[in-house]
Short mmCIF file of C-alpha atoms in Angstrom, two decimals:
data_model
loop_
_atom_site.label_atom_id
_atom_site.label_comp_id
_atom_site.label_asym_id
_atom_site.label_seq_id
_atom_site.Cartn_x
_atom_site.Cartn_y
_atom_site.Cartn_z
CA MET G 8 -8.27 3.47 -2.98
CA GLU G 9 -10.51 0.41 -2.64
CA LYS G 10 -9.94 -1.81 0.35
CA ARG G 11 -10.64 -4.99 -1.62
CA ILE G 12 -7.62 -4.25 -3.83
CA ILE G 13 -5.33 -3.72 -0.83
CA LYS G 14 -6.59 -6.92 0.80
CA ALA G 15 -5.99 -8.90 -2.39
CA ILE G 16 -2.43 -7.59 -2.61
CA ILE G 17 -1.70 -8.45 1.03
CA ALA G 18 -2.94 -12.04 0.60
CA GLU G 19 -1.17 -12.54 -2.72
CA ARG G 20 2.20 -11.34 -1.46
CA GLN G 21 2.04 -13.51 1.66
CA GLN G 22 1.70 -16.60 -0.49
CA GLU G 23 4.30 -15.52 -3.05
CA ILE G 24 6.97 -14.63 -0.49
CA GLY G 25 6.66 -18.03 1.12
CA LYS G 26 7.48 -19.71 -2.22
CA ILE G 27 10.40 -17.53 -3.34
CA GLN G 28 13.71 -19.38 -3.62
CA LEU G 29 16.43 -17.22 -2.10
CA VAL G 30 20.20 -17.26 -2.10
CA GLU G 31 20.73 -16.10 1.46
CA ARG G 32 22.99 -13.13 1.92
CA PRO G 33 25.07 -12.66 5.10
CA ILE G 34 22.85 -10.00 6.62
CA TYR G 35 21.69 -9.45 10.18
CA PHE G 36 18.73 -7.47 11.42
CA GLU G 37 18.05 -6.62 15.06
CA GLU G 38 14.74 -8.19 16.03
CA GLN G 39 13.45 -5.05 17.72
CA ALA G 40 14.79 -2.50 15.22
CA ASN G 41 13.19 -0.80 12.22
CA TYR G 42 15.10 -0.44 8.96
CA VAL G 43 15.23 1.73 5.87
CA LEU G 44 17.03 -0.12 3.06
CA VAL G 45 18.24 2.06 0.19
CA GLY G 46 20.24 1.37 -2.95
CA ILE G 47 20.16 0.94 -6.70
CA ARG G 48 17.25 -0.90 -8.32
CA ARG G 49 17.51 -4.70 -8.36
CA ALA G 50 20.37 -4.75 -5.84
CA GLY G 51 18.37 -7.04 -3.58
CA LYS G 52 16.56 -4.74 -1.13
CA SER G 53 13.27 -6.60 -1.55
CA TYR G 54 15.04 -9.92 -1.25
CA GLN G 55 16.51 -8.88 2.09
CA MET G 56 12.97 -8.30 3.31
CA TYR G 57 11.90 -11.68 1.90
CA GLN G 58 14.85 -13.27 3.67
CA ASP G 59 13.84 -11.67 6.97
CA ILE G 60 10.27 -12.94 6.58
CA GLN G 61 11.34 -16.46 5.66
CA ASN G 62 13.82 -16.62 8.55
CA LEU G 63 11.15 -15.52 11.02
CA VAL G 64 8.79 -18.18 9.67
CA LYS G 65 11.47 -20.91 9.78
CA SER G 66 12.34 -20.04 13.37
CA GLY G 67 8.69 -20.13 14.43
CA LYS G 68 8.71 -16.47 15.48
CA ALA G 69 6.09 -15.50 12.90
CA THR G 70 3.81 -16.85 10.21
CA LEU G 71 3.28 -15.54 6.70
CA GLU G 72 -0.07 -14.15 7.83
CA ASP G 73 1.77 -12.00 10.39
CA CYS G 74 3.42 -10.06 7.55
CA LEU G 75 1.98 -7.04 5.79
CA TYR G 76 4.02 -6.55 2.61
CA ILE G 77 3.20 -3.89 0.01
CA ASN G 78 5.20 -2.99 -3.11
CA PHE G 79 4.28 0.53 -4.15
CA GLU G 80 5.30 -0.15 -7.75
CA ASP G 81 2.34 -2.50 -8.06
CA GLU G 82 0.16 -0.70 -10.62
CA ARG G 83 -2.98 -1.54 -8.62
CA ILE G 84 -1.79 0.68 -5.77
CA SER G 85 0.34 3.22 -7.65
CA SER G 86 -2.20 6.01 -7.16
CA ILE G 87 -2.27 5.79 -3.35
CA GLU G 88 -1.41 8.98 -1.48
CA ALA G 89 0.24 9.52 1.90
CA SER G 90 -3.12 10.40 3.47
CA GLU G 91 -4.42 6.94 2.49
CA LEU G 92 -1.54 4.88 3.85
CA GLY G 93 -3.49 4.19 7.03
CA LEU G 94 -5.79 2.02 4.89
CA LEU G 95 -3.03 -0.61 4.81
CA LEU G 96 -3.38 -1.20 8.54
CA GLU G 97 -7.16 -1.01 8.41
CA CYS G 98 -7.30 -3.68 5.72
CA TYR G 99 -4.89 -5.95 7.53
CA THR G 100 -6.72 -5.76 10.87
CA GLU G 101 -10.03 -6.45 9.12
CA MET G 102 -8.48 -9.54 7.51
CA TYR G 103 -6.82 -10.88 10.65
CA ASP G 104 -8.95 -9.84 13.63
CA ASN G 105 -6.87 -6.94 14.92
CA ARG G 106 -3.59 -8.86 14.81
CA LYS G 107 -0.53 -6.56 14.89
CA PRO G 108 1.52 -7.17 11.72
CA LEU G 109 5.17 -7.00 10.83
CA ILE G 110 5.25 -4.30 8.16
CA TYR G 111 7.29 -4.34 4.93
CA LEU G 112 6.90 -1.36 2.58
CA ASP G 113 8.77 -1.70 -0.72
CA GLU G 114 9.80 1.26 -2.97
CA ILE G 115 7.92 3.70 -0.78
CA GLN G 116 9.82 6.69 -2.19
CA ASN G 117 7.05 6.86 -4.81
CA ILE G 118 4.68 8.23 -2.13
CA GLU G 119 5.19 11.90 -1.33
CA GLY G 120 5.22 12.38 2.45
CA TRP G 121 5.77 8.69 3.30
CA GLU G 122 8.15 9.50 6.15
CA LYS G 123 5.39 10.82 8.43
CA PHE G 124 3.50 7.53 8.11
CA ALA G 125 6.75 5.65 8.80
CA ARG G 126 7.30 7.69 11.94
CA ARG G 127 3.76 6.99 13.15
CA LEU G 128 4.28 3.25 12.66
CA ALA G 129 7.48 3.32 14.70
CA ASP G 130 5.82 5.38 17.44
CA SER G 131 3.04 2.78 17.56
CA LYS G 132 5.66 0.07 18.17
CA TYR G 133 5.28 -1.76 14.88
CA ARG G 134 8.36 -3.48 13.47
CA VAL G 135 8.88 -1.90 10.05
CA PHE G 136 11.08 -2.44 7.00
CA ILE G 137 11.12 0.19 4.25
CA THR G 138 13.00 0.17 0.95
CA GLY G 139 13.68 2.83 -1.64
CA SER G 140 15.81 3.44 -4.72
CA ASN G 141 16.56 7.10 -4.17
CA ALA G 142 19.31 8.59 -2.01
CA LYS G 143 16.96 11.43 -1.03
CA MET G 144 15.72 8.93 1.54
CA LEU G 145 19.02 9.65 3.30
CA SER G 146 18.40 13.41 3.35
CA LYS G 147 18.62 15.41 6.57
CA ASP G 148 14.94 16.36 6.32
CA ILE G 149 13.79 12.75 6.25
CA ALA G 150 16.29 11.72 8.91
CA THR G 151 14.91 14.50 11.13
CA THR G 152 11.32 13.34 10.56
CA LEU G 153 12.17 9.72 11.31
CA GLY G 154 13.97 10.97 14.41
CA GLY G 155 16.32 8.05 15.02
CA ARG G 156 13.52 5.51 14.90
CA TYR G 157 15.05 3.62 11.96
CA ILE G 158 18.42 2.15 11.12
CA ILE G 159 19.36 3.21 7.60
CA ARG G 160 21.32 0.66 5.59
CA GLU G 161 22.60 0.89 2.02
CA VAL G 162 22.23 -2.26 -0.08
CA PHE G 163 24.69 -3.06 -2.87
CA PRO G 164 24.53 -5.67 -5.65
CA PHE G 165 26.08 -9.03 -4.77
CA SER G 166 29.72 -8.95 -3.71
CA PHE G 167 32.13 -11.38 -5.34
CA ALA G 168 32.00 -13.61 -2.25
CA GLU G 169 28.20 -13.74 -2.52
CA TYR G 170 28.50 -14.43 -6.24
CA LEU G 171 30.65 -17.48 -5.47
CA THR G 172 28.09 -18.65 -2.91
CA PHE G 173 25.36 -18.38 -5.54
CA HIS G 174 27.43 -20.71 -7.74
CA GLN G 175 27.88 -23.09 -4.79
CA ILE G 176 31.59 -22.36 -4.43
CA HIS G 177 32.61 -22.63 -0.79
CA LEU G 178 36.20 -21.60 -0.24
CA LYS G 179 38.41 -23.94 1.70
CA THR G 180 41.06 -22.79 4.14
CA ASN G 181 44.06 -21.67 2.09
CA TRP G 182 41.97 -22.00 -1.05
CA GLU G 183 44.36 -19.81 -3.03
CA PHE G 184 46.98 -22.58 -2.84
CA ASP G 185 44.58 -25.20 -4.22
CA PRO G 186 45.09 -25.10 -8.02
CA GLU G 187 41.63 -26.47 -8.81
CA GLN G 188 39.69 -24.07 -6.60
CA ARG G 189 41.89 -21.12 -7.53
CA LEU G 190 41.16 -21.75 -11.22
CA GLU G 191 37.46 -22.06 -10.45
CA VAL G 192 37.47 -18.68 -8.66
CA ILE G 193 39.34 -16.92 -11.46
CA LYS G 194 37.01 -18.33 -14.11
CA LEU G 195 33.89 -17.12 -12.28
CA PHE G 196 35.48 -13.76 -11.55
CA ASN G 197 35.91 -13.02 -15.24
CA THR G 198 32.12 -13.07 -15.70
CA TYR G 199 31.44 -11.16 -12.48
CA PHE G 200 34.04 -8.54 -13.47
CA HIS G 201 32.30 -7.74 -16.76
CA PHE G 202 28.63 -8.19 -15.84
CA GLY G 203 28.51 -7.24 -12.17
CA GLY G 204 26.53 -8.36 -9.16
CA PHE G 205 22.85 -8.16 -10.10
CA ALA G 206 21.63 -11.58 -9.04
CA GLU G 207 18.94 -11.76 -11.71
CA THR G 208 21.62 -11.87 -14.41
CA PHE G 209 23.55 -14.78 -12.93
CA SER G 210 21.56 -17.49 -14.70
CA LEU G 211 20.92 -15.55 -17.91
CA THR G 212 22.68 -16.17 -21.21
CA ASP G 213 22.16 -12.61 -22.47
CA LYS G 214 23.21 -10.65 -19.42
CA ARG G 215 23.88 -7.46 -21.36
CA GLU G 216 20.28 -7.22 -22.55
CA TRP G 217 18.99 -7.40 -18.96
CA ILE G 218 21.52 -4.81 -17.77
CA ASN G 219 20.62 -2.44 -20.60
CA SER G 220 16.93 -2.83 -19.73
CA LEU G 221 17.72 -1.94 -16.10
CA TYR G 222 19.71 1.11 -17.20
CA GLN G 223 16.84 2.30 -19.39
CA LYS G 224 14.42 1.89 -16.47
CA ILE G 225 16.70 3.95 -14.22
CA LEU G 226 17.34 6.61 -16.86
CA LEU G 227 13.84 6.94 -18.31
CA GLY G 228 11.76 6.26 -15.21
CA ASP G 229 13.77 7.29 -12.20
CA ILE G 230 15.64 10.24 -13.71
CA ILE G 231 13.98 11.66 -16.84
CA ALA G 232 10.28 11.08 -16.02
CA ARG G 233 10.46 11.75 -12.29
CA ASN G 234 12.40 14.99 -12.76
CA GLU G 235 10.45 16.03 -15.88
CA ILE G 236 13.59 16.39 -17.99
CA ARG G 237 12.88 17.53 -21.54
CA ASN G 238 16.45 17.41 -22.86
CA SER G 239 16.87 13.63 -22.59
CA GLY G 240 19.66 13.64 -25.19
CA ALA G 241 21.90 15.76 -22.95
CA ILE G 242 21.58 13.50 -19.92
CA ARG G 243 22.13 10.38 -22.04
CA LEU G 244 25.32 11.93 -23.41
CA LEU G 245 26.42 12.93 -19.92
CA ALA G 246 25.99 9.38 -18.61
CA ARG G 247 28.10 8.01 -21.48
CA LYS G 248 30.83 10.61 -20.92
CA LEU G 249 30.95 9.81 -17.22
CA ALA G 250 31.51 6.15 -18.10
CA GLU G 251 34.29 7.05 -20.50
CA SER G 252 35.88 9.31 -17.85
CA VAL G 253 36.05 6.73 -15.04
CA MET G 254 39.56 6.87 -13.52
CA GLN G 255 39.93 10.58 -14.34
CA PRO G 256 38.97 13.54 -12.13
CA THR G 257 36.25 15.53 -13.87
CA THR G 258 35.15 19.09 -13.21
CA GLN G 259 31.68 20.36 -13.97
CA THR G 260 33.27 22.90 -16.33
CA ARG G 261 34.83 20.12 -18.42
CA LEU G 262 31.62 18.09 -18.48
CA LEU G 263 29.61 21.16 -19.46
CA HIS G 264 31.98 21.81 -22.37
CA ILE G 265 31.65 18.20 -23.56
CA VAL G 266 27.85 18.29 -23.50
CA LYS G 267 27.66 21.71 -25.16
CA SER G 268 30.08 20.66 -27.91
CA SER G 269 27.54 18.02 -28.95
CA GLY G 270 24.98 20.73 -29.60
CA SER G 271 23.04 20.39 -26.33
CA GLY G 272 22.57 23.81 -24.79
CA ILE G 273 22.30 23.32 -21.04
CA SER G 274 23.32 25.61 -18.21
CA ARG G 275 25.83 24.90 -15.46
CA ASN G 276 22.97 24.62 -12.95
CA THR G 277 21.18 22.09 -15.15
CA LEU G 278 24.35 20.04 -15.46
CA ALA G 279 24.75 20.05 -11.68
CA ASP G 280 21.14 18.89 -11.35
CA TYR G 281 21.72 16.04 -13.81
CA LEU G 282 24.76 14.84 -11.86
CA THR G 283 22.74 14.97 -8.64
CA TYR G 284 19.90 12.98 -10.21
CA MET G 285 22.31 10.22 -11.28
CA ASN G 286 23.75 10.03 -7.78
CA ASP G 287 20.29 10.09 -6.21
CA VAL G 288 19.17 6.95 -8.04
CA TYR G 289 22.41 5.12 -7.25
CA LEU G 290 23.61 5.03 -10.83
CA THR G 291 26.84 6.89 -10.01
CA PHE G 292 28.77 8.09 -6.97
CA ASN G 293 31.61 10.54 -6.34
CA ILE G 294 34.98 10.20 -4.66
CA PRO G 295 36.64 13.55 -3.85
CA ASN G 296 40.28 14.62 -3.87
CA PHE G 297 41.73 14.59 -0.37
CA THR G 298 43.63 17.83 -0.97
CA ASP G 299 40.67 19.89 -2.16
CA SER G 300 38.72 22.25 0.05
CA VAL G 301 35.26 21.12 1.10
CA ALA G 302 33.72 23.41 -1.53
CA GLU G 303 35.96 22.03 -4.28
CA ARG G 304 35.42 18.35 -3.46
CA MET G 305 32.04 18.09 -5.15
CA SER G 306 33.01 20.13 -8.20
CA SER G 307 36.19 18.18 -9.03
CA CYS G 308 35.99 14.51 -8.21
CA LYS G 309 36.19 11.03 -9.66
CA ARG G 310 32.86 9.53 -10.64
CA TYR G 311 32.14 5.79 -10.66
CA PHE G 312 29.20 3.48 -11.37
CA TYR G 313 27.56 1.38 -8.68
CA ASP G 314 28.08 -1.85 -10.60
CA ASN G 315 30.53 -3.04 -13.25
CA GLY G 316 27.68 -4.39 -15.34
CA LEU G 317 26.21 -0.91 -15.72
CA LEU G 318 29.62 0.58 -16.56
CA SER G 319 30.44 -2.11 -19.12
CA ASN G 320 27.08 -1.37 -20.75
CA PHE G 321 28.72 1.78 -22.14
CA LEU G 322 32.20 0.48 -22.95
CA ILE G 323 34.05 -2.10 -25.04
CA ASN G 324 37.48 -3.49 -24.08
CA ALA G 325 37.65 -1.29 -21.00
CA GLU G 326 39.32 -3.62 -18.50
CA THR G 327 41.38 -0.88 -16.85
CA LYS G 328 38.26 1.23 -16.15
CA LEU G 329 36.33 -1.78 -14.91
CA LEU G 330 39.21 -2.72 -12.62
CA GLU G 331 39.30 0.66 -10.91
CA ASN G 332 35.51 0.84 -10.76
CA ILE G 333 35.15 -2.51 -9.01
CA VAL G 334 37.73 -1.45 -6.41
CA ALA G 335 35.89 1.87 -5.86
CA VAL G 336 32.56 0.09 -5.32
CA ASN G 337 34.12 -2.33 -2.86
CA LEU G 338 35.73 0.49 -0.88
CA ILE G 339 32.53 2.49 -0.43
CA GLU G 340 30.69 -0.68 0.52
CA ARG G 341 33.33 -1.40 3.17
CA TYR G 342 33.86 2.10 4.51
CA GLY G 343 30.87 4.17 3.38
CA LYS G 344 30.76 7.00 0.90
CA GLU G 345 30.58 9.89 3.34
CA GLU G 346 32.96 12.67 2.40
CA ASP G 347 35.48 11.80 5.12
CA ARG G 348 35.90 8.10 4.34
CA VAL G 349 37.27 7.34 0.84
CA PHE G 350 39.30 9.74 -1.31
CA PHE G 351 41.72 9.86 -4.18
CA TYR G 352 44.89 11.94 -3.83
CA ASN G 353 46.29 14.25 -6.46
CA LYS G 354 48.91 16.72 -5.31
CA GLY G 355 52.32 16.28 -6.84
CA VAL G 356 51.62 12.56 -7.22
CA GLU G 357 48.39 10.70 -7.97
CA VAL G 358 47.12 7.87 -5.80
CA ASP G 359 43.89 6.17 -6.81
CA PHE G 360 42.40 5.68 -3.33
CA TYR G 361 43.19 6.92 0.16
CA ILE G 362 41.31 5.81 3.29
CA PRO G 363 42.49 8.07 6.15
CA ASP G 364 40.81 6.10 8.96
CA GLU G 365 42.71 2.98 7.90
CA GLU G 366 45.95 4.84 7.07
CA MET G 367 45.77 2.98 3.76
CA ALA G 368 46.58 3.92 0.17
CA ILE G 369 45.74 1.91 -2.95
CA GLN G 370 46.91 2.03 -6.53
CA VAL G 371 45.01 0.16 -9.24
CA SER G 372 46.94 -1.06 -12.28
CA TYR G 373 46.03 -3.85 -14.65
CA SER G 374 49.70 -4.88 -14.71
CA ILE G 375 52.96 -3.58 -13.28
CA ASP G 376 55.21 -5.89 -15.26
CA ASP G 377 56.38 -2.89 -17.25
CA PRO G 378 59.22 -1.23 -15.23
CA ILE G 379 58.01 2.29 -16.01
CA THR G 380 54.48 1.51 -14.82
CA ARG G 381 55.82 -0.20 -11.71
CA GLU G 382 58.05 2.76 -10.87
CA ARG G 383 55.19 5.24 -11.29
CA GLU G 384 52.72 3.36 -9.10
CA VAL G 385 55.22 2.50 -6.37
CA ARG G 386 56.84 5.93 -6.24
CA ALA G 387 53.44 7.60 -5.76
CA LEU G 388 52.71 5.39 -2.73
CA TYR G 389 56.12 6.09 -1.21
CA LYS G 390 55.74 9.84 -1.76
CA MET G 391 52.31 9.85 -0.16
CA SER G 392 53.57 7.84 2.82
CA GLU G 393 56.16 10.53 3.49
CA VAL G 394 53.36 13.06 3.94
CA PHE G 395 50.63 11.04 5.67
CA GLY G 396 52.42 8.17 7.39
CA ILE G 397 50.68 5.42 5.44
CA LYS G 398 50.77 2.05 7.22
CA LYS G 399 49.10 -0.12 4.56
CA ALA G 400 49.75 0.15 0.83
CA PHE G 401 48.41 -1.95 -2.04
CA VAL G 402 48.74 -2.19 -5.78
CA ILE G 403 45.67 -4.07 -7.04
CA THR G 404 46.25 -5.81 -10.37
CA TRP G 405 44.49 -8.31 -12.58
CA ASP G 406 46.55 -11.34 -11.59
CA GLU G 407 49.99 -10.29 -10.31
CA GLU G 408 51.10 -10.94 -6.75
CA ARG G 409 54.23 -10.03 -4.81
CA THR G 410 55.53 -7.79 -2.02
CA ILE G 411 57.64 -4.73 -2.74
CA SER G 412 59.82 -3.54 0.14
CA GLU G 413 62.16 -0.78 -0.91
CA ASN G 414 61.84 1.19 2.33
CA GLU G 415 59.94 0.83 5.62
CA LEU G 416 56.60 0.75 3.79
CA GLY G 417 55.88 -2.70 2.39
CA ILE G 418 53.64 -2.57 -0.68
CA GLU G 419 51.45 -5.61 -1.30
CA VAL G 420 50.72 -6.36 -4.94
CA VAL G 421 47.56 -8.46 -5.02
CA PRO G 422 45.16 -9.79 -7.69
CA VAL G 423 41.78 -8.07 -7.62
CA TRP G 424 39.81 -11.32 -7.27
CA LYS G 425 41.84 -12.24 -4.19
CA TRP G 426 41.58 -8.77 -2.67
CA LEU G 427 37.79 -8.74 -3.06
CA LEU G 428 37.53 -11.95 -1.01
CA ARG G 429 39.33 -10.57 2.03
#
């Protein structure tokens, strides 16, 4: 790797980052801490680093020249190997007379063995930000190598509250009782609901084209090419079937039958690998059944997409699936997706989401105006409360709102756009 290329990239990025117009997100970084930011492509990991740099410059704590930023998807540096990463520091110190930089390394998962370099930087007391688009960066092996030197944070696409901020909507106190602002919120939510929280789509007319392009990049580049998959038709079919199966628990046996019935001959182990690959690149995530054994939880679970825009890319007129998906995403963003945080419950009755730490159960239903639907959703919550002592219960709908109190458990029926803003 030629030093002149690295030096050109360092100088270019310093100037570019200073000019980028950002919609600030409500994030906070400890000034003395190092961070690994992980999440789906285009969720805003790089922009969080840009925001940190710009805030440091605005506050007078740093200058642009103090920052060493490298994006490892830059084709000029794509061939660099872990053994050459030390050249980044050599080039910077040659450019700036041994000044100690703030280090920002973007999409570093492309470099095999990056974690040892990251550990060395932390041990040398550099302040370091690292991003990646693969959940393997959360693996126990990497966590052991980094040895507690980094705070690991998952980054999601824009929340609905951030989406409103982008559109310069600032909610007043008691905004839901202001007819004008309430209407404004509902109107914007309709677009957010169908096209999701990728900020780069917000100003586009053809949002679906951009989202499809992102999906193809994730599928072809991050899954098929990186894992050297030859049967691309099978994994494409699997992704579509997962989208169609949102809301329903799916076993690997059922998914294997679906894929094989299309003429794609894959093994159970290959199917399991494909599902893991989709989770690794933050395309999909799993929510297990609370009643299953630990071994069963990963084989029979509900599977969701990290953003409604990606899910709607597969579906037409699928409001009920999108509604449950957006609630699932919000819950794992709030509480984390570790196996002991967010569940569904299916034993005698079915409850869409159960959060044990909060003693909270949630049903998702587009409407409960129909008495039969209302009875089904409410009865399931009451039955579950008899077993687990639920203290908070919700039915999340499209636009209905009321309180149901037929026993000691009060059930709050709330519109999804209002619930997301809590």
